PDB file of C-alpha atoms in Angstrom:
ATOM      1  CA  MET A 545      -0.010   0.099  -0.002  1.00 45.00           C
ATOM      2  CA  SER A 546       1.381   3.456  -0.926  1.00 56.00           C
ATOM      3  CA  PRO A 547       2.346   5.633   1.997  1.00 64.00           C
ATOM      4  CA  LEU A 548       1.384   8.852  -0.144  1.00 79.00           C
ATOM      5  CA  GLU A 549      -1.887  10.401   0.582  1.00 88.00           C
ATOM      6  CA  ILE A 550      -3.948  12.840  -1.842  1.00 92.00           C
ATOM      7  CA  LYS A 551      -4.494  16.338  -0.591  1.00 92.00           C
ATOM      8  CA  VAL A 552      -7.034  18.496  -1.910  1.00 93.00           C
ATOM      9  CA  TYR A 553      -5.450  21.400  -3.398  1.00 92.00           C
ATOM     10  CA  GLU A 554      -5.269  24.952  -1.590  1.00 88.00           C
ATOM     11  CA  ALA A 555      -3.678  27.913  -2.751  1.00 81.00           C
ATOM     12  CA  GLY A 556       0.015  28.160  -1.949  1.00 76.00           C
ATOM     13  CA  ASP A 557       0.640  24.515  -2.317  1.00 82.00           C
ATOM     14  CA  SER A 558       3.979  23.302  -3.737  1.00 82.00           C
ATOM     15  CA  THR A 559       2.734  20.320  -5.143  1.00 89.00           C
ATOM     16  CA  VAL A 560      -0.602  18.947  -6.582  1.00 92.00           C
ATOM     17  CA  TRP A 561      -2.328  15.701  -7.216  1.00 96.00           C
ATOM     18  CA  ILE A 562      -3.624  15.036 -10.693  1.00 96.00           C
ATOM     19  CA  PRO A 563      -6.219  12.526 -11.446  1.00 97.00           C
ATOM     20  CA  VAL A 564      -5.439  10.100 -14.484  1.00 96.00           C
ATOM     21  CA  SER A 565      -7.828   7.956 -16.352  1.00 94.00           C
ATOM     22  CA  SER A 566      -7.557   4.738 -18.023  1.00 92.00           C
ATOM     23  CA  ARG A 567      -6.445   5.069 -21.831  1.00 90.00           C
ATOM     24  CA  SER A 568      -8.896   5.918 -24.464  1.00 87.00           C
ATOM     25  CA  PRO A 569      -9.822   2.950 -26.951  1.00 86.00           C
ATOM     26  CA  ALA A 570      -7.159   4.656 -29.232  1.00 86.00           C
ATOM     27  CA  LYS A 571      -4.825   4.266 -26.271  1.00 87.00           C
ATOM     28  CA  GLU A 572      -4.583   8.131 -25.814  1.00 87.00           C
ATOM     29  CA  ALA A 573      -3.603   9.136 -22.033  1.00 89.00           C
ATOM     30  CA  ARG A 574      -6.204  10.992 -20.318  1.00 92.00           C
ATOM     31  CA  ALA A 575      -5.577  13.486 -17.459  1.00 93.00           C
ATOM     32  CA  LEU A 576      -7.149  16.508 -15.661  1.00 94.00           C
ATOM     33  CA  LEU A 577      -4.857  19.157 -16.840  1.00 91.00           C
ATOM     34  CA  PRO A 578      -5.332  22.795 -17.697  1.00 88.00           C
ATOM     35  CA  PHE A 579      -5.727  22.331 -21.276  1.00 83.00           C
ATOM     36  CA  ALA A 580      -8.215  25.395 -21.455  1.00 79.00           C
ATOM     37  CA  GLY A 581      -5.993  27.513 -18.933  1.00 81.00           C
ATOM     38  CA  LEU A 582      -6.227  28.236 -15.379  1.00 84.00           C
ATOM     39  CA  THR A 583      -9.066  30.456 -15.844  1.00 81.00           C
ATOM     40  CA  GLY A 584     -10.952  28.367 -18.426  1.00 81.00           C
ATOM     41  CA  LEU A 585     -14.089  26.558 -17.609  1.00 86.00           C
ATOM     42  CA  TYR A 586     -13.918  22.520 -16.851  1.00 90.00           C
ATOM     43  CA  ASN A 587     -16.900  20.374 -16.509  1.00 91.00           C
ATOM     44  CA  HIS A 588     -16.822  17.924 -13.689  1.00 93.00           C
ATOM     45  CA  GLY A 589     -19.106  16.240 -11.161  1.00 94.00           C
ATOM     46  CA  PHE A 590     -21.887  13.834 -11.731  1.00 93.00           C
ATOM     47  CA  LYS A 591     -22.827  12.956 -15.320  1.00 89.00           C
ATOM     48  CA  ALA A 592     -26.515  13.835 -14.853  1.00 90.00           C
ATOM     49  CA  ALA A 593     -25.683  16.976 -12.844  1.00 92.00           C
ATOM     50  CA  PRO A 594     -22.481  18.398 -14.210  1.00 90.00           C
ATOM     51  CA  GLU A 595     -20.691  21.427 -12.740  1.00 92.00           C
ATOM     52  CA  SER A 596     -18.659  23.994 -14.577  1.00 91.00           C
ATOM     53  CA  SER A 597     -15.708  25.518 -12.709  1.00 91.00           C
ATOM     54  CA  THR A 598     -12.143  27.173 -13.219  1.00 90.00           C
ATOM     55  CA  PHE A 599      -9.260  24.744 -13.147  1.00 91.00           C
ATOM     56  CA  PHE A 600      -8.269  24.591  -9.573  1.00 92.00           C
ATOM     57  CA  LYS A 601     -11.733  24.815  -8.301  1.00 93.00           C
ATOM     58  CA  ALA A 602     -12.607  21.937 -10.699  1.00 94.00           C
ATOM     59  CA  LEU A 603      -9.567  19.863  -9.397  1.00 95.00           C
ATOM     60  CA  ALA A 604     -10.068  20.437  -5.916  1.00 94.00           C
ATOM     61  CA  SER A 605     -13.848  19.255  -6.341  1.00 95.00           C
ATOM     62  CA  VAL A 606     -12.700  16.101  -7.960  1.00 96.00           C
ATOM     63  CA  GLN A 607     -10.118  15.493  -5.419  1.00 95.00           C
ATOM     64  CA  SER A 608     -12.657  16.108  -2.426  1.00 95.00           C
ATOM     65  CA  ALA A 609     -15.216  13.689  -4.160  1.00 94.00           C
ATOM     66  CA  TYR A 610     -12.725  10.997  -4.580  1.00 95.00           C
ATOM     67  CA  LEU A 611     -11.488  11.122  -0.997  1.00 94.00           C
ATOM     68  CA  ARG A 612     -15.338  11.295   0.268  1.00 93.00           C
ATOM     69  CA  LYS A 613     -16.108   8.296  -2.243  1.00 93.00           C
ATOM     70  CA  GLU A 614     -19.260  10.558  -3.334  1.00 94.00           C
ATOM     71  CA  LYS A 615     -21.745   8.601  -5.392  1.00 94.00           C
ATOM     72  CA  LYS A 616     -25.178   9.337  -5.994  1.00 94.00           C
ATOM     73  CA  THR A 617     -28.036   7.366  -7.981  1.00 95.00           C
ATOM     74  CA  PHE A 618     -30.009   9.204 -10.917  1.00 93.00           C
ATOM     75  CA  LYS A 619     -32.906   8.202 -12.957  1.00 92.00           C
ATOM     76  CA  VAL A 620     -31.892   7.994 -16.443  1.00 88.00           C
ATOM     77  CA  GLU A 621     -33.191   6.983 -19.737  1.00 87.00           C
ATOM     78  CA  LYS A 622     -32.267   3.478 -19.030  1.00 86.00           C
ATOM     79  CA  GLY A 623     -33.619   3.559 -15.519  1.00 90.00           C
ATOM     80  CA  LEU A 624     -31.311   3.989 -12.319  1.00 94.00           C
ATOM     81  CA  GLU A 625     -27.585   4.360 -12.521  1.00 91.00           C
ATOM     82  CA  SER A 626     -25.005   5.160  -9.794  1.00 93.00           C
ATOM     83  CA  GLN A 627     -22.528   7.983 -10.629  1.00 93.00           C
ATOM     84  CA  ARG A 628     -19.504   9.241  -9.321  1.00 93.00           C
ATOM     85  CA  ARG A 629     -18.750  12.679  -8.580  1.00 94.00           C
ATOM     86  CA  ASP A 630     -15.241  12.482  -8.916  1.00 93.00           C
ATOM     87  CA  ALA A 631     -15.598  12.783 -12.601  1.00 94.00           C
ATOM     88  CA  TRP A 632     -14.668  15.342 -15.340  1.00 93.00           C
ATOM     89  CA  ARG A 633     -15.341  15.625 -18.992  1.00 86.00           C
ATOM     90  CA  HIS A 634     -12.279  15.814 -21.237  1.00 70.00           C
ATOM     91  CA  GLY A 635     -13.375  18.779 -23.313  1.00 59.00           C
ATOM     92  CA  GLN A 636     -16.812  19.696 -24.288  1.00 48.00           C
ATOM     93  CA  SER A 637     -20.140  18.526 -22.780  1.00 49.00           C
ATOM     94  CA  SER A 638     -20.354  15.848 -25.474  1.00 51.00           C
ATOM     95  CA  SER A 639     -17.012  14.429 -24.264  1.00 64.00           C
ATOM     96  CA  SER A 640     -16.699  11.262 -22.297  1.00 78.00           C
ATOM     97  CA  SER A 641     -17.231  11.200 -18.573  1.00 86.00           C
ATOM     98  CA  LEU A 642     -13.572  10.342 -16.915  1.00 93.00           C
ATOM     99  CA  SER A 643     -12.760   9.152 -13.445  1.00 94.00           C
ATOM    100  CA  PRO A 644      -9.236   8.713 -11.937  1.00 95.00           C
ATOM    101  CA  THR A 645      -9.299   5.139 -12.773  1.00 95.00           C
ATOM    102  CA  LEU A 646      -5.734   4.734 -13.357  1.00 95.00           C
ATOM    103  CA  GLY A 647      -4.779   6.734 -10.382  1.00 96.00           C
ATOM    104  CA  TRP A 648      -3.187   9.970  -9.258  1.00 97.00           C
ATOM    105  CA  VAL A 649       0.246  11.714  -9.692  1.00 95.00           C
ATOM    106  CA  GLU A 650       1.709  14.225  -7.444  1.00 94.00           C
ATOM    107  CA  ILE A 651       3.699  16.787  -9.455  1.00 92.00           C
ATOM    108  CA  PRO A 652       5.440  20.202  -8.491  1.00 88.00           C
ATOM    109  CA  ILE A 653       2.632  22.937  -8.953  1.00 85.00           C
ATOM    110  CA  ARG A 654       5.243  25.194 -10.792  1.00 82.00           C
ATOM    111  CA  GLN A 655       5.602  22.490 -13.530  1.00 83.00           C
ATOM    112  CA  LEU A 656       1.809  22.086 -13.984  1.00 86.00           C
ATOM    113  CA  MET A 657       1.682  23.812 -17.318  1.00 83.00           C
ATOM    114  CA  ASP A 658       4.479  21.500 -18.634  1.00 81.00           C
ATOM    115  CA  MET A 659       3.079  18.247 -17.967  1.00 84.00           C
ATOM    116  CA  SER A 660       1.698  16.124 -20.556  1.00 88.00           C
ATOM    117  CA  GLN A 661      -0.944  13.389 -20.003  1.00 91.00           C
ATOM    118  CA  GLU A 662       1.160  10.562 -21.371  1.00 92.00           C
ATOM    119  CA  GLU A 663       3.976  11.422 -18.907  1.00 91.00           C
ATOM    120  CA  LEU A 664       1.017  11.150 -16.189  1.00 93.00           C
ATOM    121  CA  ALA A 665      -0.242   8.020 -17.300  1.00 92.00           C
ATOM    122  CA  SER A 666       3.253   6.476 -18.222  1.00 93.00           C
ATOM    123  CA  GLU A 667       4.371   7.133 -14.690  1.00 91.00           C
ATOM    124  CA  LEU A 668       1.569   5.417 -13.119  1.00 93.00           C
ATOM    125  CA  GLU A 669       1.909   2.464 -15.516  1.00 92.00           C
ATOM    126  CA  ARG A 670       5.502   1.932 -14.777  1.00 90.00           C
ATOM    127  CA  SER A 671       4.927   2.088 -10.947  1.00 88.00           C
ATOM    128  CA  GLU A 672       2.149  -0.347 -11.014  1.00 81.00           C
ATOM    129  CA  ASP A 673       0.667   1.917  -8.064  1.00 90.00           C
ATOM    130  CA  ARG A 674      -2.592   4.083  -7.862  1.00 93.00           C
ATOM    131  CA  LEU A 675      -0.786   6.955  -6.213  1.00 94.00           C
ATOM    132  CA  VAL A 676       2.587   8.073  -7.434  1.00 92.00           C
ATOM    133  CA  SER A 677       4.963  10.736  -6.652  1.00 90.00           C
ATOM    134  CA  SER A 678       6.368  12.282 -10.075  1.00 88.00           C
ATOM    135  CA  THR A 679       9.969  11.757 -10.925  1.00 84.00           C
ATOM    136  CA  ARG A 680      10.144  15.424 -11.487  1.00 80.00           C
ATOM    137  CA  ILE A 681       9.905  15.736  -7.853  1.00 77.00           C
ATOM    138  CA  GLN A 682      12.092  12.976  -7.113  1.00 62.00           C
ATOM    139  CA  LYS A 683      14.798  14.363  -9.700  1.00 59.00           C
ATOM    140  CA  ASP A 684      14.576  18.117  -8.267  1.00 53.00           C
ATOM    141  CA  PRO A 685      17.915  19.648  -7.935  1.00 47.00           C
ATOM    142  CA  GLU A 686      16.928  19.977  -4.201  1.00 48.00           C
ATOM    143  CA  GLY A 687      16.423  16.362  -3.672  1.00 46.00           C
ATOM    144  CA  SER A 688      15.189  15.459  -0.221  1.00 48.00           C
ATOM    145  CA  MET A 689      15.371  19.106   0.921  1.00 46.00           C
ATOM    146  CA  PHE A 690      12.291  19.913  -1.268  1.00 45.00           C
ATOM    147  CA  ARG A 691      10.672  16.706  -0.119  1.00 51.00           C
ATOM    148  CA  GLN A 692      11.152  17.749   3.534  1.00 52.00           C
ATOM    149  CA  ALA A 693      10.030  21.425   2.632  1.00 50.00           C
ATOM    150  CA  VAL A 694       6.496  19.630   1.276  1.00 50.00           C
ATOM    151  CA  ARG A 695       6.132  17.658   4.257  1.00 54.00           C
ATOM    152  CA  GLU A 696       6.604  20.663   6.605  1.00 54.00           C
ATOM    153  CA  GLU A 697       4.338  22.756   4.615  1.00 57.00           C
ATOM    154  CA  ARG A 698       1.697  20.093   5.046  1.00 55.00           C
ATOM    155  CA  THR A 699       2.394  20.091   8.611  1.00 59.00           C
ATOM    156  CA  PHE A 700       2.019  23.934   8.623  1.00 64.00           C
ATOM    157  CA  GLN A 701      -1.304  23.826   6.754  1.00 72.00           C
ATOM    158  CA  LEU A 702      -2.861  21.315   9.029  1.00 74.00           C
ATOM    159  CA  GLU A 703      -1.991  22.996  12.089  1.00 80.00           C
ATOM    160  CA  PHE A 704      -3.209  26.156  10.773  1.00 84.00           C
ATOM    161  CA  ARG A 705      -6.548  24.823   9.528  1.00 84.00           C
ATOM    162  CA  THR A 706      -7.023  23.282  13.055  1.00 84.00           C
ATOM    163  CA  ARG A 707      -6.536  26.609  14.680  1.00 87.00           C
ATOM    164  CA  ALA A 708      -8.558  28.492  12.272  1.00 88.00           C
ATOM    165  CA  LEU A 709     -11.596  25.999  12.528  1.00 87.00           C
ATOM    166  CA  ASP A 710     -11.449  26.578  16.250  1.00 87.00           C
ATOM    167  CA  VAL A 711     -11.513  30.314  15.886  1.00 89.00           C
ATOM    168  CA  TRP A 712     -14.402  30.145  13.398  1.00 91.00           C
ATOM    169  CA  GLU A 713     -16.294  27.433  15.243  1.00 88.00           C
ATOM    170  CA  ALA A 714     -16.063  25.098  12.087  1.00 87.00           C
ATOM    171  CA  LYS A 715     -18.290  26.807   9.719  1.00 89.00           C
ATOM    172  CA  CYS A 716     -18.125  29.317   6.746  1.00 92.00           C
ATOM    173  CA  ALA A 717     -17.983  32.724   8.020  1.00 94.00           C
ATOM    174  CA  LEU A 718     -20.151  34.034   5.193  1.00 94.00           C
ATOM    175  CA  SER A 719     -22.477  31.446   4.360  1.00 90.00           C
ATOM    176  CA  GLY A 720     -22.645  29.526   7.468  1.00 90.00           C
ATOM    177  CA  ALA A 721     -22.235  26.310   5.744  1.00 87.00           C
ATOM    178  CA  THR A 722     -20.508  23.301   7.802  1.00 85.00           C
ATOM    179  CA  CYS A 723     -19.029  21.212   4.648  1.00 82.00           C
ATOM    180  CA  MET A 724     -16.552  21.711   2.001  1.00 80.00           C
ATOM    181  CA  LEU A 725     -14.543  24.333   4.305  1.00 85.00           C
ATOM    182  CA  GLU A 726     -11.150  25.739   3.759  1.00 86.00           C
ATOM    183  CA  ALA A 727      -8.982  27.703   5.908  1.00 88.00           C
ATOM    184  CA  ALA A 728      -8.177  30.740   3.949  1.00 90.00           C
ATOM    185  CA  HIS A 729      -5.309  33.291   4.840  1.00 92.00           C
ATOM    186  CA  ILE A 730      -6.541  36.820   4.833  1.00 94.00           C
ATOM    187  CA  LYS A 731      -3.008  38.138   4.089  1.00 91.00           C
ATOM    188  CA  GLY A 732      -1.551  35.352   1.902  1.00 84.00           C
ATOM    189  CA  VAL A 733       1.541  33.166   2.854  1.00 79.00           C
ATOM    190  CA  ALA A 734       3.416  34.621   0.105  1.00 75.00           C
ATOM    191  CA  ALA A 735       2.954  38.077   1.460  1.00 80.00           C
ATOM    192  CA  CYS A 736       4.245  37.025   4.921  1.00 76.00           C
ATOM    193  CA  LYS A 737       7.871  37.285   4.590  1.00 61.00           C
ATOM    194  CA  SER A 738      10.501  34.994   6.481  1.00 53.00           C
ATOM    195  CA  ASP A 739      11.042  37.549   9.332  1.00 51.00           C
ATOM    196  CA  LEU A 740       7.046  37.648   9.584  1.00 58.00           C
ATOM    197  CA  ILE A 741       6.318  34.085   9.590  1.00 69.00           C
ATOM    198  CA  ALA A 742       4.280  34.354  12.608  1.00 83.00           C
ATOM    199  CA  GLU A 743       1.842  36.208  10.473  1.00 86.00           C
ATOM    200  CA  ALA A 744       1.176  32.964   8.481  1.00 84.00           C
ATOM    201  CA  LYS A 745       0.710  30.769  11.517  1.00 86.00           C
ATOM    202  CA  ASP A 746      -1.373  33.542  13.353  1.00 90.00           C
ATOM    203  CA  PRO A 747      -5.220  32.091  13.416  1.00 92.00           C
ATOM    204  CA  PHE A 748      -6.442  35.550  13.445  1.00 94.00           C
ATOM    205  CA  ASN A 749      -5.037  35.722   9.938  1.00 94.00           C
ATOM    206  CA  SER A 750      -7.653  33.047   9.097  1.00 94.00           C
ATOM    207  CA  ILE A 751     -11.173  33.008   7.842  1.00 96.00           C
ATOM    208  CA  ILE A 752     -13.167  29.750   7.353  1.00 94.00           C
ATOM    209  CA  LEU A 753     -14.823  29.760   3.767  1.00 92.00           C
ATOM    210  CA  ASN A 754     -16.509  27.374   1.338  1.00 89.00           C
ATOM    211  CA  VAL A 755     -14.170  26.439  -1.567  1.00 85.00           C
ATOM    212  CA  ALA A 756     -15.827  29.028  -4.100  1.00 88.00           C
ATOM    213  CA  LEU A 757     -15.635  31.901  -1.688  1.00 92.00           C
ATOM    214  CA  HIS A 758     -12.198  31.008  -0.541  1.00 90.00           C
ATOM    215  CA  ALA A 759     -11.275  31.213  -4.040  1.00 88.00           C
ATOM    216  CA  LEU A 760     -12.842  34.843  -4.552  1.00 92.00           C
ATOM    217  CA  LEU A 761     -10.954  35.788  -1.608  1.00 92.00           C
ATOM    218  CA  ASP A 762      -7.543  34.885  -3.108  1.00 88.00           C
ATOM    219  CA  ALA A 763      -8.422  36.293  -6.367  1.00 87.00           C
ATOM    220  CA  GLY A 764      -9.122  39.749  -4.847  1.00 90.00           C
ATOM    221  CA  LEU A 765     -12.945  39.677  -5.702  1.00 93.00           C
ATOM    222  CA  ILE A 766     -13.970  39.820  -2.485  1.00 95.00           C
ATOM    223  CA  SER A 767     -12.679  41.682   0.828  1.00 96.00           C
ATOM    224  CA  PHE A 768     -14.057  43.361   4.126  1.00 97.00           C
ATOM    225  CA  THR A 769     -14.134  46.783   5.811  1.00 97.00           C
ATOM    226  CA  ASP A 770     -12.612  47.411   9.029  1.00 96.00           C
ATOM    227  CA  ASP A 771     -15.957  46.457  10.607  1.00 96.00           C
ATOM    228  CA  GLY A 772     -16.156  43.374   8.655  1.00 96.00           C
ATOM    229  CA  THR A 773     -18.759  44.424   6.156  1.00 97.00           C
ATOM    230  CA  LEU A 774     -18.414  42.222   2.961  1.00 97.00           C
ATOM    231  CA  LEU A 775     -16.864  44.034  -0.206  1.00 96.00           C
ATOM    232  CA  VAL A 776     -17.582  42.647  -3.458  1.00 95.00           C
ATOM    233  CA  SER A 777     -15.478  43.601  -6.449  1.00 92.00           C
ATOM    234  CA  GLU A 778     -17.282  45.299  -9.571  1.00 91.00           C
ATOM    235  CA  ASN A 779     -15.479  42.396 -11.646  1.00 88.00           C
ATOM    236  CA  ILE A 780     -18.199  40.259 -10.347  1.00 91.00           C
ATOM    237  CA  ASN A 781     -21.375  40.473 -12.538  1.00 90.00           C
ATOM    238  CA  THR A 782     -24.939  40.356 -11.252  1.00 91.00           C
ATOM    239  CA  HIS A 783     -25.535  36.970 -12.129  1.00 91.00           C
ATOM    240  CA  ASP A 784     -22.437  35.687 -10.390  1.00 90.00           C
ATOM    241  CA  ARG A 785     -23.154  37.718  -7.152  1.00 91.00           C
ATOM    242  CA  THR A 786     -26.296  35.763  -7.093  1.00 91.00           C
ATOM    243  CA  VAL A 787     -24.686  32.406  -7.704  1.00 89.00           C
ATOM    244  CA  TYR A 788     -22.209  32.738  -4.983  1.00 89.00           C
ATOM    245  CA  GLY A 789     -24.753  34.379  -2.694  1.00 91.00           C
ATOM    246  CA  LEU A 790     -23.143  37.906  -2.694  1.00 93.00           C
ATOM    247  CA  GLU A 791     -26.073  39.656  -3.942  1.00 91.00           C
ATOM    248  CA  GLN A 792     -27.288  40.828  -0.202  1.00 91.00           C
ATOM    249  CA  PRO A 793     -25.216  42.851   2.330  1.00 92.00           C
ATOM    250  CA  ARG A 794     -23.040  40.419   4.643  1.00 94.00           C
ATOM    251  CA  LYS A 795     -21.115  41.289   7.648  1.00 95.00           C
ATOM    252  CA  VAL A 796     -18.597  39.307   9.742  1.00 96.00           C
ATOM    253  CA  ARG A 797     -17.192  39.550  13.261  1.00 94.00           C
ATOM    254  CA  PHE A 798     -13.573  39.469  13.216  1.00 96.00           C
ATOM    255  CA  HIS A 799     -11.418  39.568  16.185  1.00 95.00           C
ATOM    256  CA  ILE A 800      -9.618  42.958  16.819  1.00 95.00           C
ATOM    257  CA  LYS A 801      -6.345  40.910  16.075  1.00 95.00           C
ATOM    258  CA  ALA A 802      -7.437  40.329  12.516  1.00 96.00           C
ATOM    259  CA  LEU A 803      -7.595  44.315  11.588  1.00 97.00           C
ATOM    260  CA  PRO A 804      -4.011  44.612  10.243  1.00 95.00           C
ATOM    261  CA  TYR A 805      -4.690  41.473   7.830  1.00 95.00           C
ATOM    262  CA  ILE A 806      -7.950  42.764   6.609  1.00 97.00           C
ATOM    263  CA  GLN A 807      -6.271  46.162   5.839  1.00 96.00           C
ATOM    264  CA  TYR A 808      -3.450  44.430   4.017  1.00 94.00           C
ATOM    265  CA  HIS A 809      -5.948  42.452   1.961  1.00 94.00           C
ATOM    266  CA  ARG A 810      -8.274  45.342   1.179  1.00 94.00           C
ATOM    267  CA  ASN A 811      -5.432  47.712   0.182  1.00 92.00           C
ATOM    268  CA  HIS A 812      -3.219  45.314  -1.741  1.00 91.00           C
ATOM    269  CA  VAL A 813      -5.311  42.126  -2.944  1.00 91.00           C
ATOM    270  CA  PHE A 814      -8.957  43.470  -3.346  1.00 93.00           C
ATOM    271  CA  MET A 815      -9.935  44.823  -6.958  1.00 88.00           C
ATOM    272  CA  SER A 816     -11.802  47.741  -6.061  1.00 79.00           C
ATOM    273  CA  SER A 817     -13.135  50.311  -8.497  1.00 66.00           C
ATOM    274  CA  SER A 818     -11.076  53.239  -7.161  1.00 56.00           C
TER     275      SER A 818
END
């Protein structure tokens, strides 16, 4: 049994797990890679109830559904059919629905755009295992130092998430949802320089959000005033405001220690009209 474990992607991760399906009848490799770019839309989810998201959101959804073993029975033309949610369509809506039947490959996030489907499929086939760490990681010039950094980063993320869930009572600060939650940094980890690493670990630099709202925060499409009132960028149209539940005024009760992080995000990340 492989000692590796799939991790749901979060912004700031050094590596990312990519699902790989079995080869097509024509022996073509098939994997969920950003063939439409990171901001393009990807079809994923149940075949009978498809979703459409940008790459990282679609990938995180497939990863989470796989780990949760999410299935649902739908009434289709031929009768009842059990479907997996950890599926994606390889192109347009008419394309085949794929699942990670061959396995998963962990790759360096900085090499995501350079990976090919054939390379990922071949790595799994050579290993005869369902979870594989790419040779691109194993052959990294920093060697074991890189692997150690990845392990330390994951430990840091787990500790931060645990403390954040405690501060926010394990529910989304905006929607109140209690599932599909992520611990978001208000001031991003990349902005917390080495001499300010305590900021990256500070639970008051956190906010618990569902997957979609976390992505909006990281993208600077939402932010907050000093008193916690939600700010929504004019770059989000009326339709999407309704989809994400942002059409009504909302207010979050932040701890006073969160104020410097809120101000940083609003002044340096948020895409305001001014």
